[in-house]
Amino acid sequence: MQQNNSITEFILLGLTQDPKKQKMVFVIFFIFYVGTLGGNLLIIVTIKSSQTLGSPMYFFLFYLSLVDACFSTSIAPRFIVDTLSTKKIISYNECLIQVFAWHLFGYMEILVLMAMDRYVAICKPLNYPTIMRCQVCIILIAFMWIGSFIHSMAQIILALRLPFCGSNLIDHYCCDKQPSFKPTCIDIDMMDLLVAFNSRALCASSFVILMISYIVTLHLL
Protein backbone atom coordinates (compact mmCIF):
# COMPACT_ATOMS: atom_id res chain seq x y z
CA MET A 1 0.00 0.00 0.00
CA GLN A 2 1.45 3.32 -1.06
CA GLN A 3 1.37 5.86 1.74
CA ASN A 4 0.28 9.32 0.63
CA ASN A 5 1.04 11.01 3.97
CA SER A 6 3.59 11.84 6.65
CA ILE A 7 1.94 9.58 9.25
CA THR A 8 3.19 5.99 9.40
CA GLU A 9 1.30 4.90 12.52
CA PHE A 10 -1.73 5.77 14.60
CA ILE A 11 -2.35 5.71 18.36
CA LEU A 12 -5.72 4.32 19.42
CA LEU A 13 -7.20 5.82 22.56
CA GLY A 14 -9.45 2.79 23.19
CA LEU A 15 -12.63 2.71 25.25
CA THR A 16 -11.08 3.97 28.47
CA GLN A 17 -7.75 5.10 29.93
CA ASP A 18 -8.52 3.74 33.42
CA PRO A 19 -6.31 0.64 34.10
CA LYS A 20 -9.00 -1.05 36.24
CA LYS A 21 -11.68 -0.53 33.61
CA GLN A 22 -9.29 -1.76 30.92
CA LYS A 23 -8.89 -5.05 32.78
CA MET A 24 -12.67 -5.38 33.05
CA VAL A 25 -13.01 -4.69 29.34
CA PHE A 26 -10.34 -7.31 28.63
CA VAL A 27 -12.17 -10.01 30.60
CA ILE A 28 -15.61 -9.20 29.15
CA PHE A 29 -14.53 -9.01 25.51
CA PHE A 30 -12.21 -12.02 25.82
CA ILE A 31 -15.10 -14.16 27.05
CA PHE A 32 -17.43 -12.91 24.31
CA TYR A 33 -14.81 -13.40 21.60
CA VAL A 34 -13.91 -16.94 22.70
CA GLY A 35 -17.60 -17.83 22.90
CA THR A 36 -18.33 -16.34 19.46
CA LEU A 37 -15.32 -17.97 17.83
CA GLY A 38 -15.91 -21.33 19.52
CA GLY A 39 -19.60 -21.41 18.58
CA ASN A 40 -18.93 -20.54 14.95
CA LEU A 41 -16.09 -23.05 14.64
CA LEU A 42 -18.32 -25.74 16.15
CA ILE A 43 -20.99 -25.05 13.52
CA ILE A 44 -18.40 -25.05 10.72
CA VAL A 45 -16.84 -28.36 11.82
CA THR A 46 -20.26 -29.98 12.35
CA ILE A 47 -21.52 -29.05 8.87
CA LYS A 48 -18.29 -30.06 7.14
CA SER A 49 -17.95 -33.37 8.98
CA SER A 50 -21.59 -34.47 8.53
CA GLN A 51 -22.77 -36.03 5.29
CA THR A 52 -26.44 -35.40 6.13
CA LEU A 53 -26.09 -31.60 6.33
CA GLY A 54 -25.70 -30.98 2.61
CA SER A 55 -28.81 -28.88 1.93
CA PRO A 56 -28.55 -25.22 0.83
CA MET A 57 -29.74 -24.14 4.29
CA TYR A 58 -26.60 -25.58 5.89
CA PHE A 59 -24.48 -24.37 2.97
CA PHE A 60 -25.40 -20.76 3.75
CA LEU A 61 -25.23 -21.38 7.50
CA PHE A 62 -21.65 -22.59 7.01
CA TYR A 63 -20.69 -19.35 5.26
CA LEU A 64 -22.59 -17.26 7.81
CA SER A 65 -20.58 -18.84 10.64
CA LEU A 66 -17.33 -18.56 8.68
CA VAL A 67 -17.87 -14.88 7.90
CA ASP A 68 -18.97 -14.11 11.46
CA ALA A 69 -15.80 -15.74 12.82
CA CYS A 70 -13.65 -13.74 10.37
CA PHE A 71 -15.53 -10.52 11.18
CA SER A 72 -14.95 -10.97 14.91
CA THR A 73 -11.29 -11.88 14.37
CA SER A 74 -10.65 -8.79 12.25
CA ILE A 75 -11.34 -6.52 15.25
CA ALA A 76 -11.52 -8.38 18.58
CA PRO A 77 -8.00 -9.91 19.03
CA ARG A 78 -6.23 -6.61 18.40
CA PHE A 79 -8.66 -4.76 20.65
CA ILE A 80 -8.32 -7.35 23.46
CA VAL A 81 -4.52 -7.15 23.36
CA ASP A 82 -4.65 -3.34 23.31
CA THR A 83 -6.68 -3.25 26.52
CA LEU A 84 -3.56 -4.49 28.34
CA SER A 85 -1.16 -2.16 26.49
CA THR A 86 -0.16 1.24 27.77
CA LYS A 87 0.30 2.59 24.23
CA LYS A 88 -2.00 1.26 21.55
CA ILE A 89 -0.04 1.76 18.33
CA ILE A 90 -1.22 0.51 14.93
CA SER A 91 0.63 1.09 11.66
CA TYR A 92 -0.90 2.86 8.68
CA ASN A 93 -1.04 -0.34 6.61
CA GLU A 94 -2.54 -2.35 9.49
CA CYS A 95 -5.18 0.32 9.91
CA LEU A 96 -6.17 0.11 6.23
CA ILE A 97 -6.24 -3.69 6.38
CA GLN A 98 -8.50 -3.54 9.43
CA VAL A 99 -10.91 -1.16 7.69
CA PHE A 100 -10.94 -3.41 4.61
CA ALA A 101 -11.53 -6.62 6.60
CA TRP A 102 -14.22 -5.06 8.78
CA HIS A 103 -16.23 -3.89 5.77
CA LEU A 104 -15.58 -7.03 3.73
CA PHE A 105 -16.81 -9.50 6.33
CA GLY A 106 -19.43 -7.17 7.80
CA TYR A 107 -21.20 -6.56 4.49
CA MET A 108 -20.76 -10.20 3.49
CA GLU A 109 -22.59 -11.22 6.67
CA ILE A 110 -25.50 -8.97 5.75
CA LEU A 111 -25.68 -10.48 2.26
CA VAL A 112 -25.59 -14.06 3.56
CA LEU A 113 -28.51 -13.26 5.85
CA MET A 114 -30.45 -12.26 2.73
CA ALA A 115 -29.99 -15.73 1.16
CA MET A 116 -33.11 -16.81 -0.70
CA ASP A 117 -33.06 -20.47 0.35
CA ARG A 118 -35.45 -19.90 3.28
CA TYR A 119 -37.96 -18.11 1.07
CA VAL A 120 -37.81 -20.85 -1.58
CA ALA A 121 -38.05 -23.64 1.03
CA ILE A 122 -41.25 -22.19 2.51
CA CYS A 123 -42.93 -20.64 -0.54
CA LYS A 124 -41.96 -23.22 -3.17
CA PRO A 125 -41.17 -26.40 -1.24
CA LEU A 126 -41.80 -28.75 -4.18
CA ASN A 127 -39.45 -26.78 -6.43
CA TYR A 128 -36.80 -26.32 -3.75
CA PRO A 129 -34.39 -29.04 -4.93
CA THR A 130 -34.64 -27.77 -8.51
CA ILE A 131 -34.22 -24.05 -7.77
CA MET A 132 -31.58 -24.24 -5.04
CA ARG A 133 -29.10 -26.45 -6.85
CA CYS A 134 -25.46 -26.61 -5.76
CA GLN A 135 -24.40 -24.49 -8.75
CA VAL A 136 -26.94 -21.79 -7.84
CA CYS A 137 -25.71 -21.66 -4.24
CA ILE A 138 -22.09 -21.32 -5.37
CA ILE A 139 -22.99 -18.54 -7.82
CA LEU A 140 -24.91 -16.66 -5.10
CA ILE A 141 -21.96 -16.90 -2.68
CA ALA A 142 -19.57 -15.77 -5.42
CA PHE A 143 -21.69 -12.67 -6.13
CA MET A 144 -21.84 -11.93 -2.40
CA TRP A 145 -18.04 -12.06 -2.11
CA ILE A 146 -17.64 -9.86 -5.20
CA GLY A 147 -20.13 -7.30 -3.89
CA SER A 148 -18.46 -7.21 -0.47
CA PHE A 149 -15.01 -6.87 -2.04
CA ILE A 150 -16.10 -3.94 -4.22
CA HIS A 151 -17.69 -2.22 -1.22
CA SER A 152 -14.53 -2.66 0.87
CA MET A 153 -12.19 -1.55 -1.91
CA ALA A 154 -14.21 1.67 -2.25
CA GLN A 155 -13.41 2.50 1.38
CA ILE A 156 -9.68 1.81 0.92
CA ILE A 157 -9.43 3.80 -2.32
CA LEU A 158 -10.96 6.81 -0.58
CA ALA A 159 -8.50 6.45 2.33
CA LEU A 160 -5.46 6.14 0.03
CA ARG A 161 -6.33 9.43 -1.66
CA LEU A 162 -6.24 11.32 1.65
CA PRO A 163 -3.06 13.12 2.79
CA PHE A 164 -2.55 12.47 6.51
CA CYS A 165 -0.45 15.09 8.26
CA GLY A 166 -2.29 16.03 11.46
CA SER A 167 -2.36 14.33 14.84
CA ASN A 168 -2.05 10.56 14.72
CA LEU A 169 -4.45 10.03 17.64
CA ILE A 170 -7.64 8.10 16.88
CA ASP A 171 -10.38 8.41 19.48
CA HIS A 172 -11.63 4.89 18.94
CA TYR A 173 -10.82 1.29 19.87
CA CYS A 174 -10.13 0.25 16.25
CA CYS A 175 -9.59 1.75 12.82
CA ASP A 176 -12.89 2.88 11.34
CA LYS A 177 -13.61 5.32 8.55
CA GLN A 178 -14.73 8.48 10.31
CA PRO A 179 -12.28 8.38 13.27
CA SER A 180 -9.37 7.41 11.00
CA PHE A 181 -10.10 10.18 8.47
CA LYS A 182 -9.85 12.97 11.04
CA PRO A 183 -6.01 13.42 10.98
CA THR A 184 -6.09 14.71 7.39
CA CYS A 185 -4.72 17.91 5.88
CA ILE A 186 -7.87 18.71 3.90
CA ASP A 187 -11.53 19.29 4.56
CA ILE A 188 -13.25 15.90 4.38
CA ASP A 189 -16.83 16.91 5.15
CA MET A 190 -17.99 15.97 1.65
CA MET A 191 -16.06 12.70 1.77
CA ASP A 192 -17.62 11.90 5.15
CA LEU A 193 -21.03 12.38 3.57
CA LEU A 194 -20.13 10.12 0.63
CA VAL A 195 -18.75 7.40 2.89
CA ALA A 196 -21.70 7.64 5.28
CA PHE A 197 -24.18 7.56 2.39
CA ASN A 198 -22.42 4.55 0.86
CA SER A 199 -22.47 2.53 4.08
CA ARG A 200 -25.90 3.66 5.28
CA ALA A 201 -27.50 3.15 1.86
CA LEU A 202 -26.11 -0.37 1.54
CA CYS A 203 -27.11 -1.34 5.08
CA ALA A 204 -30.54 0.26 4.81
CA SER A 205 -31.36 -1.30 1.44
CA SER A 206 -30.14 -4.72 2.64
CA PHE A 207 -32.18 -4.40 5.83
CA VAL A 208 -35.33 -3.41 3.93
CA ILE A 209 -34.98 -6.31 1.47
CA LEU A 210 -34.30 -8.70 4.35
CA MET A 211 -37.36 -7.52 6.29
CA ILE A 212 -39.62 -7.70 3.22
CA SER A 213 -38.49 -11.28 2.49
CA TYR A 214 -39.18 -12.39 6.06
CA ILE A 215 -42.53 -10.57 6.21
CA VAL A 216 -43.65 -12.26 2.98
CA THR A 217 -42.43 -15.61 4.28
CA LEU A 218 -44.25 -15.20 7.62
CA HIS A 219 -47.41 -14.05 5.84
CA LEU A 220 -47.40 -17.19 3.68
CA LEU A 221 -46.92 -19.31 6.77
Coordinates of C-alpha atoms in Angstrom, one line a residue:
M1 CA 0.0 0.0 0.0
Q2 CA 1.5 3.3 -1.1
Q3 CA 1.4 5.9 1.7
N4 CA 0.3 9.3 0.6
N5 CA 1.0 11.0 4.0
S6 CA 3.6 11.8 6.6
I7 CA 1.9 9.6 9.2
T8 CA 3.2 6.0 9.4
E9 CA 1.3 4.9 12.5
F10 CA -1.7 5.8 14.6
I11 CA -2.3 5.7 18.4
L12 CA -5.7 4.3 19.4
L13 CA -7.2 5.8 22.6
G14 CA -9.5 2.8 23.2
L15 CA -12.6 2.7 25.2
T16 CA -11.1 4.0 28.5
Q17 CA -7.8 5.1 29.9
D18 CA -8.5 3.7 33.4
P19 CA -6.3 0.6 34.1
K20 CA -9.0 -1.0 36.2
K21 CA -11.7 -0.5 33.6
Q22 CA -9.3 -1.8 30.9
K23 CA -8.9 -5.1 32.8
M24 CA -12.7 -5.4 33.1
V25 CA -13.0 -4.7 29.3
F26 CA -10.3 -7.3 28.6
V27 CA -12.2 -10.0 30.6
I28 CA -15.6 -9.2 29.1
F29 CA -14.5 -9.0 25.5
F30 CA -12.2 -12.0 25.8
I31 CA -15.1 -14.2 27.1
F32 CA -17.4 -12.9 24.3
Y33 CA -14.8 -13.4 21.6
V34 CA -13.9 -16.9 22.7
G35 CA -17.6 -17.8 22.9
T36 CA -18.3 -16.3 19.5
L37 CA -15.3 -18.0 17.8
G38 CA -15.9 -21.3 19.5
G39 CA -19.6 -21.4 18.6
N40 CA -18.9 -20.5 14.9
L41 CA -16.1 -23.0 14.6
L42 CA -18.3 -25.7 16.1
I43 CA -21.0 -25.0 13.5
I44 CA -18.4 -25.0 10.7
V45 CA -16.8 -28.4 11.8
T46 CA -20.3 -30.0 12.3
I47 CA -21.5 -29.0 8.9
K48 CA -18.3 -30.1 7.1
S49 CA -18.0 -33.4 9.0
S50 CA -21.6 -34.5 8.5
Q51 CA -22.8 -36.0 5.3
T52 CA -26.4 -35.4 6.1
L53 CA -26.1 -31.6 6.3
G54 CA -25.7 -31.0 2.6
S55 CA -28.8 -28.9 1.9
P56 CA -28.5 -25.2 0.8
M57 CA -29.7 -24.1 4.3
Y58 CA -26.6 -25.6 5.9
F59 CA -24.5 -24.4 3.0
F60 CA -25.4 -20.8 3.8
L61 CA -25.2 -21.4 7.5
F62 CA -21.6 -22.6 7.0
Y63 CA -20.7 -19.3 5.3
L64 CA -22.6 -17.3 7.8
S65 CA -20.6 -18.8 10.6
L66 CA -17.3 -18.6 8.7
V67 CA -17.9 -14.9 7.9
D68 CA -19.0 -14.1 11.5
A69 CA -15.8 -15.7 12.8
C70 CA -13.7 -13.7 10.4
F71 CA -15.5 -10.5 11.2
S72 CA -14.9 -11.0 14.9
T73 CA -11.3 -11.9 14.4
S74 CA -10.7 -8.8 12.3
I75 CA -11.3 -6.5 15.3
A76 CA -11.5 -8.4 18.6
P77 CA -8.0 -9.9 19.0
R78 CA -6.2 -6.6 18.4
F79 CA -8.7 -4.8 20.7
I80 CA -8.3 -7.4 23.5
V81 CA -4.5 -7.1 23.4
D82 CA -4.6 -3.3 23.3
T83 CA -6.7 -3.3 26.5
L84 CA -3.6 -4.5 28.3
S85 CA -1.2 -2.2 26.5
T86 CA -0.2 1.2 27.8
K87 CA 0.3 2.6 24.2
K88 CA -2.0 1.3 21.6
I89 CA 0.0 1.8 18.3
I90 CA -1.2 0.5 14.9
S91 CA 0.6 1.1 11.7
Y92 CA -0.9 2.9 8.7
N93 CA -1.0 -0.3 6.6
E94 CA -2.5 -2.3 9.5
C95 CA -5.2 0.3 9.9
L96 CA -6.2 0.1 6.2
I97 CA -6.2 -3.7 6.4
Q98 CA -8.5 -3.5 9.4
V99 CA -10.9 -1.2 7.7
F100 CA -10.9 -3.4 4.6
A101 CA -11.5 -6.6 6.6
W102 CA -14.2 -5.1 8.8
H103 CA -16.2 -3.9 5.8
L104 CA -15.6 -7.0 3.7
F105 CA -16.8 -9.5 6.3
G106 CA -19.4 -7.2 7.8
Y107 CA -21.2 -6.6 4.5
M108 CA -20.8 -10.2 3.5
E109 CA -22.6 -11.2 6.7
I110 CA -25.5 -9.0 5.7
L111 CA -25.7 -10.5 2.3
V112 CA -25.6 -14.1 3.6
L113 CA -28.5 -13.3 5.8
M114 CA -30.4 -12.3 2.7
A115 CA -30.0 -15.7 1.2
M116 CA -33.1 -16.8 -0.7
D117 CA -33.1 -20.5 0.3
R118 CA -35.5 -19.9 3.3
Y119 CA -38.0 -18.1 1.1
V120 CA -37.8 -20.9 -1.6
A121 CA -38.0 -23.6 1.0
I122 CA -41.2 -22.2 2.5
C123 CA -42.9 -20.6 -0.5
K124 CA -42.0 -23.2 -3.2
P125 CA -41.2 -26.4 -1.2
L126 CA -41.8 -28.7 -4.2
N127 CA -39.4 -26.8 -6.4
Y128 CA -36.8 -26.3 -3.7
P129 CA -34.4 -29.0 -4.9
T130 CA -34.6 -27.8 -8.5
I131 CA -34.2 -24.1 -7.8
M132 CA -31.6 -24.2 -5.0
R133 CA -29.1 -26.5 -6.8
C134 CA -25.5 -26.6 -5.8
Q135 CA -24.4 -24.5 -8.7
V136 CA -26.9 -21.8 -7.8
C137 CA -25.7 -21.7 -4.2
I138 CA -22.1 -21.3 -5.4
I139 CA -23.0 -18.5 -7.8
L140 CA -24.9 -16.7 -5.1
I141 CA -22.0 -16.9 -2.7
A142 CA -19.6 -15.8 -5.4
F143 CA -21.7 -12.7 -6.1
M144 CA -21.8 -11.9 -2.4
W145 CA -18.0 -12.1 -2.1
I146 CA -17.6 -9.9 -5.2
G147 CA -20.1 -7.3 -3.9
S148 CA -18.5 -7.2 -0.5
F149 CA -15.0 -6.9 -2.0
I150 CA -16.1 -3.9 -4.2
H151 CA -17.7 -2.2 -1.2
S152 CA -14.5 -2.7 0.9
M153 CA -12.2 -1.5 -1.9
A154 CA -14.2 1.7 -2.2
Q155 CA -13.4 2.5 1.4
I156 CA -9.7 1.8 0.9
I157 CA -9.4 3.8 -2.3
L158 CA -11.0 6.8 -0.6
A159 CA -8.5 6.4 2.3
L160 CA -5.5 6.1 0.0
R161 CA -6.3 9.4 -1.7
L162 CA -6.2 11.3 1.7
P163 CA -3.1 13.1 2.8
F164 CA -2.6 12.5 6.5
C165 CA -0.5 15.1 8.3
G166 CA -2.3 16.0 11.5
S167 CA -2.4 14.3 14.8
N168 CA -2.1 10.6 14.7
L169 CA -4.4 10.0 17.6
I170 CA -7.6 8.1 16.9
D171 CA -10.4 8.4 19.5
H172 CA -11.6 4.9 18.9
Y173 CA -10.8 1.3 19.9
C174 CA -10.1 0.3 16.3
C175 CA -9.6 1.7 12.8
D176 CA -12.9 2.9 11.3
K177 CA -13.6 5.3 8.5
Q178 CA -14.7 8.5 10.3
P179 CA -12.3 8.4 13.3
S180 CA -9.4 7.4 11.0
F181 CA -10.1 10.2 8.5
K182 CA -9.8 13.0 11.0
P183 CA -6.0 13.4 11.0
T184 CA -6.1 14.7 7.4
C185 CA -4.7 17.9 5.9
I186 CA -7.9 18.7 3.9
D187 CA -11.5 19.3 4.6
I188 CA -13.2 15.9 4.4
D189 CA -16.8 16.9 5.2
M190 CA -18.0 16.0 1.7
M191 CA -16.1 12.7 1.8
D192 CA -17.6 11.9 5.1
L193 CA -21.0 12.4 3.6
L194 CA -20.1 10.1 0.6
V195 CA -18.8 7.4 2.9
A196 CA -21.7 7.6 5.3
F197 CA -24.2 7.6 2.4
N198 CA -22.4 4.6 0.9
S199 CA -22.5 2.5 4.1
R200 CA -25.9 3.7 5.3
A201 CA -27.5 3.2 1.9
L202 CA -26.1 -0.4 1.5
C203 CA -27.1 -1.3 5.1
A204 CA -30.5 0.3 4.8
S205 CA -31.4 -1.3 1.4
S206 CA -30.1 -4.7 2.6
F207 CA -32.2 -4.4 5.8
V208 CA -35.3 -3.4 3.9
I209 CA -35.0 -6.3 1.5
L210 CA -34.3 -8.7 4.3
M211 CA -37.4 -7.5 6.3
I212 CA -39.6 -7.7 3.2
S213 CA -38.5 -11.3 2.5
Y214 CA -39.2 -12.4 6.1
I215 CA -42.5 -10.6 6.2
V216 CA -43.6 -12.3 3.0
T217 CA -42.4 -15.6 4.3
L218 CA -44.3 -15.2 7.6
H219 CA -47.4 -14.1 5.8
L220 CA -47.4 -17.2 3.7
L221 CA -46.9 -19.3 6.8

